[in-house]
Amino acid sequence: MDDTGLLRHAIAISADAVAHGNHPFGALLASPSGEVLLTAENTVVTERDVTGHAETNLVRLASRTLAPADLAAASLYTSCEPCAMCTGALYWAGIGRLVFAMSEADLREMTGAHPDNPTLALPCRDVLAAGSRRTPVEVVGPLIADEATVHHAGFWG
């Protein structure tokens, strides 16, 4: 599986989110062979839904359309480390692997105290470590953070 290529695809989805009037976050779900199964972008602004993060949107769609065994075998790729809400969603959905480009700490450094993007200093690994799944979620990242920051640069003003 090409983690870097799939992360670049998630980053491209984050650019689509901005083009559609939303915050720059994108995510996708891939099979073990690297086939893209589903994609989702942030819809917080256009849907007027504070839970419309790219990862949560993806998990909602995935849990409605894929079997639990497929979710367990899948990897969620995202342009930025998922927040506690999104991490909880992928945990409850039973997704087996998470790969992210930019860390929440990098995002916090870029956005500062921007009112449209308050962040939680709660890394996804800490959220997942609090779980009791028999098979823990594998976490990979941050990777290619410099590429993921491109769509955030200047966005948060």
Short mmCIF file of N, CA and C in Angstrom, two decimals:
data_model
loop_
_atom_site.label_atom_id
_atom_site.label_comp_id
_atom_site.label_asym_id
_atom_site.label_seq_id
_atom_site.Cartn_x
_atom_site.Cartn_y
_atom_site.Cartn_z
N MET A 1 0.85 -1.18 0.00
CA MET A 1 0.00 0.00 0.00
C MET A 1 0.89 1.24 0.00
N ASP A 2 0.54 2.22 -0.80
CA ASP A 2 1.33 3.45 -0.92
C ASP A 2 0.74 4.54 -0.02
N ASP A 3 1.21 4.58 1.22
CA ASP A 3 0.67 5.55 2.17
C ASP A 3 0.84 6.99 1.67
N THR A 4 1.98 7.31 1.12
CA THR A 4 2.23 8.68 0.67
C THR A 4 1.28 9.08 -0.45
N GLY A 5 1.08 8.23 -1.42
CA GLY A 5 0.17 8.53 -2.52
C GLY A 5 -1.27 8.70 -2.04
N LEU A 6 -1.69 7.85 -1.11
CA LEU A 6 -3.06 7.96 -0.59
C LEU A 6 -3.21 9.22 0.27
N LEU A 7 -2.16 9.59 1.00
CA LEU A 7 -2.22 10.84 1.75
C LEU A 7 -2.30 12.04 0.80
N ARG A 8 -1.58 11.97 -0.29
CA ARG A 8 -1.67 13.07 -1.27
C ARG A 8 -3.09 13.19 -1.83
N HIS A 9 -3.75 12.06 -2.01
CA HIS A 9 -5.14 12.08 -2.45
C HIS A 9 -6.02 12.75 -1.39
N ALA A 10 -5.82 12.42 -0.12
CA ALA A 10 -6.58 13.04 0.97
C ALA A 10 -6.31 14.56 1.01
N ILE A 11 -5.08 14.95 0.78
CA ILE A 11 -4.74 16.38 0.75
C ILE A 11 -5.44 17.06 -0.42
N ALA A 12 -5.52 16.40 -1.56
CA ALA A 12 -6.25 16.96 -2.71
C ALA A 12 -7.74 17.14 -2.36
N ILE A 13 -8.29 16.21 -1.60
CA ILE A 13 -9.68 16.33 -1.17
C ILE A 13 -9.84 17.55 -0.26
N SER A 14 -8.82 17.85 0.54
CA SER A 14 -8.88 19.04 1.40
C SER A 14 -8.95 20.31 0.56
N ALA A 15 -8.29 20.31 -0.60
CA ALA A 15 -8.39 21.46 -1.52
C ALA A 15 -9.79 21.56 -2.08
N ASP A 16 -10.43 20.43 -2.36
CA ASP A 16 -11.82 20.43 -2.82
C ASP A 16 -12.73 21.03 -1.77
N ALA A 17 -12.48 20.70 -0.50
CA ALA A 17 -13.30 21.24 0.59
C ALA A 17 -13.24 22.77 0.58
N VAL A 18 -12.04 23.31 0.41
CA VAL A 18 -11.88 24.77 0.37
C VAL A 18 -12.63 25.33 -0.84
N ALA A 19 -12.50 24.70 -2.00
CA ALA A 19 -13.20 25.15 -3.21
C ALA A 19 -14.71 25.13 -3.04
N HIS A 20 -15.20 24.25 -2.15
CA HIS A 20 -16.64 24.16 -1.90
C HIS A 20 -17.09 25.04 -0.73
N GLY A 21 -16.16 25.85 -0.19
CA GLY A 21 -16.52 26.80 0.87
C GLY A 21 -16.33 26.28 2.28
N ASN A 22 -15.55 25.23 2.45
CA ASN A 22 -15.35 24.63 3.76
C ASN A 22 -13.90 24.71 4.21
N HIS A 23 -13.65 24.19 5.39
CA HIS A 23 -12.30 24.17 5.95
C HIS A 23 -11.46 23.11 5.23
N PRO A 24 -10.13 23.31 5.18
CA PRO A 24 -9.25 22.44 4.38
C PRO A 24 -8.90 21.09 5.01
N PHE A 25 -9.87 20.19 5.02
CA PHE A 25 -9.65 18.85 5.55
C PHE A 25 -10.28 17.84 4.60
N GLY A 26 -9.55 16.76 4.33
CA GLY A 26 -10.05 15.70 3.46
C GLY A 26 -9.63 14.34 3.98
N ALA A 27 -10.45 13.32 3.66
CA ALA A 27 -10.16 11.97 4.12
C ALA A 27 -10.63 10.95 3.10
N LEU A 28 -10.04 9.77 3.18
CA LEU A 28 -10.49 8.66 2.32
C LEU A 28 -10.29 7.36 3.06
N LEU A 29 -11.03 6.35 2.63
CA LEU A 29 -10.90 5.01 3.17
C LEU A 29 -10.38 4.12 2.06
N ALA A 30 -9.35 3.32 2.37
CA ALA A 30 -8.73 2.45 1.38
C ALA A 30 -8.72 1.01 1.86
N SER A 31 -8.83 0.11 0.90
CA SER A 31 -8.74 -1.33 1.18
C SER A 31 -7.27 -1.69 1.44
N PRO A 32 -7.01 -2.90 1.92
CA PRO A 32 -5.62 -3.32 2.14
C PRO A 32 -4.76 -3.27 0.87
N SER A 33 -5.38 -3.40 -0.30
CA SER A 33 -4.62 -3.34 -1.55
C SER A 33 -4.38 -1.91 -2.02
N GLY A 34 -4.96 -0.92 -1.31
CA GLY A 34 -4.79 0.47 -1.68
C GLY A 34 -5.90 1.03 -2.55
N GLU A 35 -6.94 0.24 -2.80
CA GLU A 35 -8.09 0.73 -3.58
C GLU A 35 -8.87 1.74 -2.74
N VAL A 36 -9.14 2.90 -3.31
CA VAL A 36 -9.93 3.91 -2.60
C VAL A 36 -11.38 3.47 -2.62
N LEU A 37 -11.93 3.28 -1.42
CA LEU A 37 -13.30 2.81 -1.27
C LEU A 37 -14.29 3.96 -1.17
N LEU A 38 -13.93 4.98 -0.41
CA LEU A 38 -14.81 6.13 -0.17
C LEU A 38 -13.96 7.37 0.09
N THR A 39 -14.51 8.53 -0.20
CA THR A 39 -13.84 9.79 0.13
C THR A 39 -14.84 10.73 0.80
N ALA A 40 -14.32 11.69 1.55
CA ALA A 40 -15.18 12.70 2.18
C ALA A 40 -14.35 13.94 2.47
N GLU A 41 -15.02 15.06 2.43
CA GLU A 41 -14.37 16.32 2.76
C GLU A 41 -15.10 16.98 3.91
N ASN A 42 -14.50 18.00 4.47
CA ASN A 42 -15.10 18.78 5.52
C ASN A 42 -16.34 19.49 4.97
N THR A 43 -17.43 19.50 5.75
CA THR A 43 -18.66 20.19 5.35
C THR A 43 -19.22 21.06 6.47
N VAL A 44 -18.37 21.45 7.39
CA VAL A 44 -18.80 22.21 8.56
C VAL A 44 -19.55 23.49 8.16
N VAL A 45 -19.01 24.23 7.21
CA VAL A 45 -19.60 25.52 6.82
C VAL A 45 -20.84 25.33 5.97
N THR A 46 -20.73 24.56 4.90
CA THR A 46 -21.84 24.45 3.95
C THR A 46 -23.03 23.69 4.50
N GLU A 47 -22.79 22.75 5.41
CA GLU A 47 -23.89 21.99 6.01
C GLU A 47 -24.33 22.57 7.35
N ARG A 48 -23.59 23.59 7.80
CA ARG A 48 -23.88 24.20 9.10
C ARG A 48 -23.97 23.14 10.19
N ASP A 49 -22.95 22.28 10.21
CA ASP A 49 -22.90 21.15 11.13
C ASP A 49 -21.49 21.06 11.70
N VAL A 50 -21.34 21.38 12.96
CA VAL A 50 -20.02 21.38 13.57
C VAL A 50 -19.38 20.00 13.62
N THR A 51 -20.17 18.94 13.42
CA THR A 51 -19.61 17.59 13.39
C THR A 51 -19.25 17.15 11.98
N GLY A 52 -19.37 18.04 11.01
CA GLY A 52 -19.11 17.69 9.61
C GLY A 52 -17.64 17.67 9.24
N HIS A 53 -16.82 17.12 10.10
CA HIS A 53 -15.39 16.97 9.79
C HIS A 53 -15.24 15.88 8.73
N ALA A 54 -14.19 15.97 7.95
CA ALA A 54 -13.98 15.02 6.86
C ALA A 54 -14.00 13.57 7.36
N GLU A 55 -13.30 13.32 8.46
CA GLU A 55 -13.21 11.95 8.97
C GLU A 55 -14.56 11.44 9.47
N THR A 56 -15.30 12.29 10.17
CA THR A 56 -16.61 11.88 10.67
C THR A 56 -17.57 11.65 9.51
N ASN A 57 -17.54 12.51 8.51
CA ASN A 57 -18.37 12.30 7.33
C ASN A 57 -18.03 10.96 6.66
N LEU A 58 -16.74 10.66 6.58
CA LEU A 58 -16.30 9.40 5.98
C LEU A 58 -16.75 8.20 6.80
N VAL A 59 -16.61 8.28 8.10
CA VAL A 59 -17.00 7.17 8.97
C VAL A 59 -18.51 6.93 8.88
N ARG A 60 -19.30 7.99 8.84
CA ARG A 60 -20.75 7.82 8.70
C ARG A 60 -21.09 7.05 7.43
N LEU A 61 -20.49 7.47 6.33
CA LEU A 61 -20.73 6.82 5.05
C LEU A 61 -20.22 5.38 5.07
N ALA A 62 -19.04 5.17 5.58
CA ALA A 62 -18.43 3.84 5.60
C ALA A 62 -19.24 2.86 6.45
N SER A 63 -19.69 3.31 7.62
CA SER A 63 -20.41 2.40 8.50
C SER A 63 -21.78 2.04 7.95
N ARG A 64 -22.30 2.86 7.06
CA ARG A 64 -23.59 2.55 6.42
C ARG A 64 -23.44 1.62 5.23
N THR A 65 -22.26 1.60 4.62
CA THR A 65 -22.11 0.90 3.34
C THR A 65 -21.16 -0.30 3.36
N LEU A 66 -20.31 -0.41 4.36
CA LEU A 66 -19.32 -1.49 4.38
C LEU A 66 -19.56 -2.44 5.55
N ALA A 67 -19.21 -3.68 5.33
CA ALA A 67 -19.33 -4.70 6.37
C ALA A 67 -18.26 -4.48 7.45
N PRO A 68 -18.54 -4.90 8.69
CA PRO A 68 -17.55 -4.74 9.76
C PRO A 68 -16.18 -5.32 9.42
N ALA A 69 -16.12 -6.45 8.74
CA ALA A 69 -14.83 -7.04 8.37
C ALA A 69 -14.07 -6.15 7.40
N ASP A 70 -14.79 -5.50 6.49
CA ASP A 70 -14.15 -4.59 5.55
C ASP A 70 -13.62 -3.35 6.26
N LEU A 71 -14.37 -2.85 7.23
CA LEU A 71 -13.92 -1.70 8.01
C LEU A 71 -12.66 -2.05 8.81
N ALA A 72 -12.65 -3.22 9.40
CA ALA A 72 -11.50 -3.65 10.20
C ALA A 72 -10.23 -3.77 9.36
N ALA A 73 -10.39 -4.14 8.10
CA ALA A 73 -9.24 -4.31 7.21
C ALA A 73 -8.81 -3.00 6.54
N ALA A 74 -9.65 -1.99 6.60
CA ALA A 74 -9.43 -0.73 5.89
C ALA A 74 -8.50 0.22 6.64
N SER A 75 -7.97 1.18 5.87
CA SER A 75 -7.16 2.27 6.42
C SER A 75 -7.84 3.59 6.11
N LEU A 76 -7.93 4.44 7.13
CA LEU A 76 -8.46 5.79 6.94
C LEU A 76 -7.26 6.72 6.78
N TYR A 77 -7.22 7.43 5.66
CA TYR A 77 -6.16 8.40 5.36
C TYR A 77 -6.76 9.79 5.50
N THR A 78 -6.04 10.66 6.16
CA THR A 78 -6.56 12.00 6.37
C THR A 78 -5.45 13.05 6.29
N SER A 79 -5.84 14.22 5.82
CA SER A 79 -4.88 15.29 5.61
C SER A 79 -4.31 15.84 6.92
N CYS A 80 -5.06 15.65 8.00
CA CYS A 80 -4.63 16.17 9.30
C CYS A 80 -5.03 15.17 10.38
N GLU A 81 -4.24 15.07 11.41
CA GLU A 81 -4.56 14.18 12.53
C GLU A 81 -5.99 14.42 13.00
N PRO A 82 -6.77 13.38 13.12
CA PRO A 82 -8.16 13.57 13.53
C PRO A 82 -8.29 14.06 14.97
N CYS A 83 -9.30 14.87 15.19
CA CYS A 83 -9.60 15.36 16.53
C CYS A 83 -10.16 14.21 17.37
N ALA A 84 -10.42 14.47 18.63
CA ALA A 84 -10.94 13.43 19.52
C ALA A 84 -12.29 12.90 19.03
N MET A 85 -13.15 13.77 18.52
CA MET A 85 -14.46 13.33 18.01
C MET A 85 -14.28 12.37 16.84
N CYS A 86 -13.46 12.74 15.89
CA CYS A 86 -13.25 11.91 14.70
C CYS A 86 -12.52 10.62 15.03
N THR A 87 -11.58 10.70 15.96
CA THR A 87 -10.86 9.50 16.38
C THR A 87 -11.83 8.54 17.05
N GLY A 88 -12.71 9.06 17.88
CA GLY A 88 -13.73 8.22 18.51
C GLY A 88 -14.63 7.57 17.47
N ALA A 89 -15.00 8.32 16.45
CA ALA A 89 -15.86 7.77 15.40
C ALA A 89 -15.18 6.61 14.68
N LEU A 90 -13.91 6.77 14.31
CA LEU A 90 -13.24 5.67 13.61
C LEU A 90 -13.03 4.48 14.54
N TYR A 91 -12.82 4.74 15.81
CA TYR A 91 -12.69 3.67 16.80
C TYR A 91 -13.99 2.87 16.88
N TRP A 92 -15.12 3.56 17.05
CA TRP A 92 -16.41 2.89 17.18
C TRP A 92 -16.82 2.18 15.89
N ALA A 93 -16.38 2.69 14.75
CA ALA A 93 -16.69 2.04 13.47
C ALA A 93 -15.88 0.77 13.27
N GLY A 94 -14.80 0.62 14.02
CA GLY A 94 -13.97 -0.58 13.91
C GLY A 94 -12.93 -0.52 12.80
N ILE A 95 -12.62 0.68 12.33
CA ILE A 95 -11.60 0.84 11.29
C ILE A 95 -10.24 0.45 11.89
N GLY A 96 -9.47 -0.32 11.14
CA GLY A 96 -8.27 -0.92 11.68
C GLY A 96 -7.00 -0.11 11.64
N ARG A 97 -6.98 0.91 10.77
CA ARG A 97 -5.70 1.62 10.59
C ARG A 97 -5.98 3.09 10.27
N LEU A 98 -5.15 3.96 10.80
CA LEU A 98 -5.26 5.41 10.59
C LEU A 98 -3.91 5.93 10.13
N VAL A 99 -3.91 6.71 9.05
CA VAL A 99 -2.69 7.33 8.54
C VAL A 99 -2.99 8.81 8.33
N PHE A 100 -2.16 9.69 8.89
CA PHE A 100 -2.42 11.12 8.73
C PHE A 100 -1.16 11.86 8.30
N ALA A 101 -1.40 12.98 7.62
CA ALA A 101 -0.30 13.77 7.05
C ALA A 101 0.27 14.77 8.05
N MET A 102 -0.57 15.62 8.59
CA MET A 102 -0.14 16.71 9.47
C MET A 102 -0.67 16.46 10.87
N SER A 103 0.12 16.74 11.88
CA SER A 103 -0.31 16.54 13.27
C SER A 103 -1.22 17.67 13.73
N GLU A 104 -1.97 17.38 14.77
CA GLU A 104 -2.81 18.40 15.39
C GLU A 104 -1.94 19.51 15.94
N ALA A 105 -0.78 19.18 16.45
CA ALA A 105 0.14 20.20 16.97
C ALA A 105 0.59 21.14 15.86
N ASP A 106 0.85 20.59 14.65
CA ASP A 106 1.21 21.44 13.51
C ASP A 106 0.05 22.36 13.14
N LEU A 107 -1.15 21.81 13.17
CA LEU A 107 -2.35 22.61 12.86
C LEU A 107 -2.52 23.73 13.87
N ARG A 108 -2.37 23.39 15.14
CA ARG A 108 -2.51 24.39 16.21
C ARG A 108 -1.48 25.51 16.03
N GLU A 109 -0.27 25.13 15.66
CA GLU A 109 0.78 26.13 15.44
C GLU A 109 0.41 27.05 14.28
N MET A 110 -0.19 26.50 13.23
CA MET A 110 -0.58 27.31 12.06
C MET A 110 -1.77 28.21 12.35
N THR A 111 -2.75 27.69 13.08
CA THR A 111 -4.00 28.43 13.26
C THR A 111 -4.01 29.30 14.50
N GLY A 112 -3.14 29.00 15.45
CA GLY A 112 -3.15 29.75 16.69
C GLY A 112 -4.49 29.61 17.38
N ALA A 113 -5.05 30.70 17.79
CA ALA A 113 -6.34 30.69 18.48
C ALA A 113 -7.45 31.14 17.55
N HIS A 114 -7.39 30.76 16.30
CA HIS A 114 -8.41 31.18 15.33
C HIS A 114 -9.78 30.69 15.78
N PRO A 115 -10.77 31.59 15.85
CA PRO A 115 -12.09 31.19 16.35
C PRO A 115 -12.81 30.16 15.48
N ASP A 116 -12.47 30.06 14.20
CA ASP A 116 -13.11 29.07 13.33
C ASP A 116 -12.45 27.69 13.42
N ASN A 117 -11.35 27.59 14.12
CA ASN A 117 -10.68 26.30 14.23
C ASN A 117 -10.06 26.10 15.60
N PRO A 118 -10.91 26.07 16.63
CA PRO A 118 -10.34 25.74 17.93
C PRO A 118 -9.88 24.29 17.89
N THR A 119 -8.76 24.02 18.50
CA THR A 119 -8.24 22.66 18.48
C THR A 119 -8.21 22.09 19.89
N LEU A 120 -8.16 20.78 19.97
CA LEU A 120 -8.01 20.08 21.25
C LEU A 120 -6.61 19.49 21.28
N ALA A 121 -5.88 19.79 22.31
CA ALA A 121 -4.54 19.22 22.44
C ALA A 121 -4.67 17.81 23.01
N LEU A 122 -5.27 16.94 22.21
CA LEU A 122 -5.50 15.57 22.60
C LEU A 122 -5.17 14.68 21.41
N PRO A 123 -3.93 14.23 21.32
CA PRO A 123 -3.51 13.44 20.16
C PRO A 123 -4.36 12.18 19.98
N CYS A 124 -4.54 11.77 18.73
CA CYS A 124 -5.36 10.60 18.42
C CYS A 124 -4.82 9.35 19.11
N ARG A 125 -3.52 9.25 19.25
CA ARG A 125 -2.96 8.07 19.90
C ARG A 125 -3.41 7.98 21.36
N ASP A 126 -3.55 9.13 22.02
CA ASP A 126 -4.01 9.13 23.41
C ASP A 126 -5.48 8.71 23.49
N VAL A 127 -6.29 9.19 22.56
CA VAL A 127 -7.71 8.80 22.53
C VAL A 127 -7.81 7.29 22.33
N LEU A 128 -7.08 6.77 21.35
CA LEU A 128 -7.15 5.35 21.04
C LEU A 128 -6.59 4.48 22.16
N ALA A 129 -5.59 4.98 22.88
CA ALA A 129 -5.00 4.23 23.99
C ALA A 129 -6.00 4.02 25.12
N ALA A 130 -7.02 4.86 25.18
CA ALA A 130 -8.04 4.74 26.23
C ALA A 130 -9.08 3.68 25.89
N GLY A 131 -9.01 3.14 24.69
CA GLY A 131 -9.98 2.14 24.26
C GLY A 131 -9.63 0.74 24.74
N SER A 132 -10.58 -0.17 24.52
CA SER A 132 -10.38 -1.55 24.97
C SER A 132 -10.58 -2.57 23.85
N ARG A 133 -10.42 -2.13 22.60
CA ARG A 133 -10.56 -3.08 21.49
C ARG A 133 -9.51 -4.16 21.58
N ARG A 134 -9.91 -5.38 21.22
CA ARG A 134 -8.95 -6.49 21.23
C ARG A 134 -7.81 -6.24 20.26
N THR A 135 -8.15 -5.70 19.10
CA THR A 135 -7.13 -5.37 18.11
C THR A 135 -7.03 -3.85 18.05
N PRO A 136 -5.96 -3.28 18.56
CA PRO A 136 -5.85 -1.82 18.56
C PRO A 136 -5.74 -1.25 17.15
N VAL A 137 -6.13 0.00 17.02
CA VAL A 137 -6.00 0.72 15.76
C VAL A 137 -4.53 1.03 15.54
N GLU A 138 -4.02 0.67 14.38
CA GLU A 138 -2.65 1.03 14.02
C GLU A 138 -2.65 2.49 13.58
N VAL A 139 -1.73 3.28 14.10
CA VAL A 139 -1.64 4.69 13.75
C VAL A 139 -0.28 4.98 13.12
N VAL A 140 -0.31 5.64 11.96
CA VAL A 140 0.90 6.03 11.26
C VAL A 140 0.81 7.53 10.99
N GLY A 141 1.81 8.27 11.38
CA GLY A 141 1.83 9.70 11.12
C GLY A 141 2.44 10.44 12.29
N PRO A 142 2.75 11.67 12.06
CA PRO A 142 2.51 12.43 10.83
C PRO A 142 3.52 12.09 9.72
N LEU A 143 3.02 12.15 8.51
CA LEU A 143 3.82 11.96 7.30
C LEU A 143 3.52 13.13 6.36
N ILE A 144 4.43 13.54 5.57
CA ILE A 144 4.32 14.62 4.57
C ILE A 144 3.55 15.85 5.08
N ALA A 145 3.83 16.24 6.31
CA ALA A 145 3.16 17.39 6.91
C ALA A 145 3.35 18.65 6.07
N ASP A 146 4.54 18.82 5.50
CA ASP A 146 4.80 20.01 4.69
C ASP A 146 3.83 20.12 3.52
N GLU A 147 3.45 19.00 2.93
CA GLU A 147 2.50 19.02 1.81
C GLU A 147 1.08 19.31 2.31
N ALA A 148 0.75 18.82 3.48
CA ALA A 148 -0.60 19.02 4.02
C ALA A 148 -0.85 20.45 4.45
N THR A 149 0.21 21.17 4.81
CA THR A 149 0.03 22.55 5.29
C THR A 149 -0.32 23.52 4.16
N VAL A 150 -0.07 23.14 2.93
CA VAL A 150 -0.26 24.05 1.79
C VAL A 150 -1.65 24.66 1.76
N HIS A 151 -2.68 23.86 1.95
CA HIS A 151 -4.05 24.37 1.84
C HIS A 151 -4.49 25.12 3.09
N HIS A 152 -3.70 25.02 4.16
CA HIS A 152 -3.99 25.77 5.38
C HIS A 152 -3.32 27.14 5.36
N ALA A 153 -2.20 27.24 4.66
CA ALA A 153 -1.45 28.49 4.62
C ALA A 153 -2.33 29.60 4.06
N GLY A 154 -2.53 30.63 4.86
CA GLY A 154 -3.35 31.75 4.44
C GLY A 154 -4.83 31.54 4.62
N PHE A 155 -5.28 30.31 4.83
CA PHE A 155 -6.71 30.05 4.95
C PHE A 155 -7.28 30.63 6.24
N TRP A 156 -6.56 30.46 7.33
CA TRP A 156 -7.09 30.84 8.63
C TRP A 156 -6.87 32.31 8.95
N GLY A 157 -6.25 33.04 8.02
CA GLY A 157 -6.10 34.49 8.11
C GLY A 157 -5.54 34.98 9.35
#
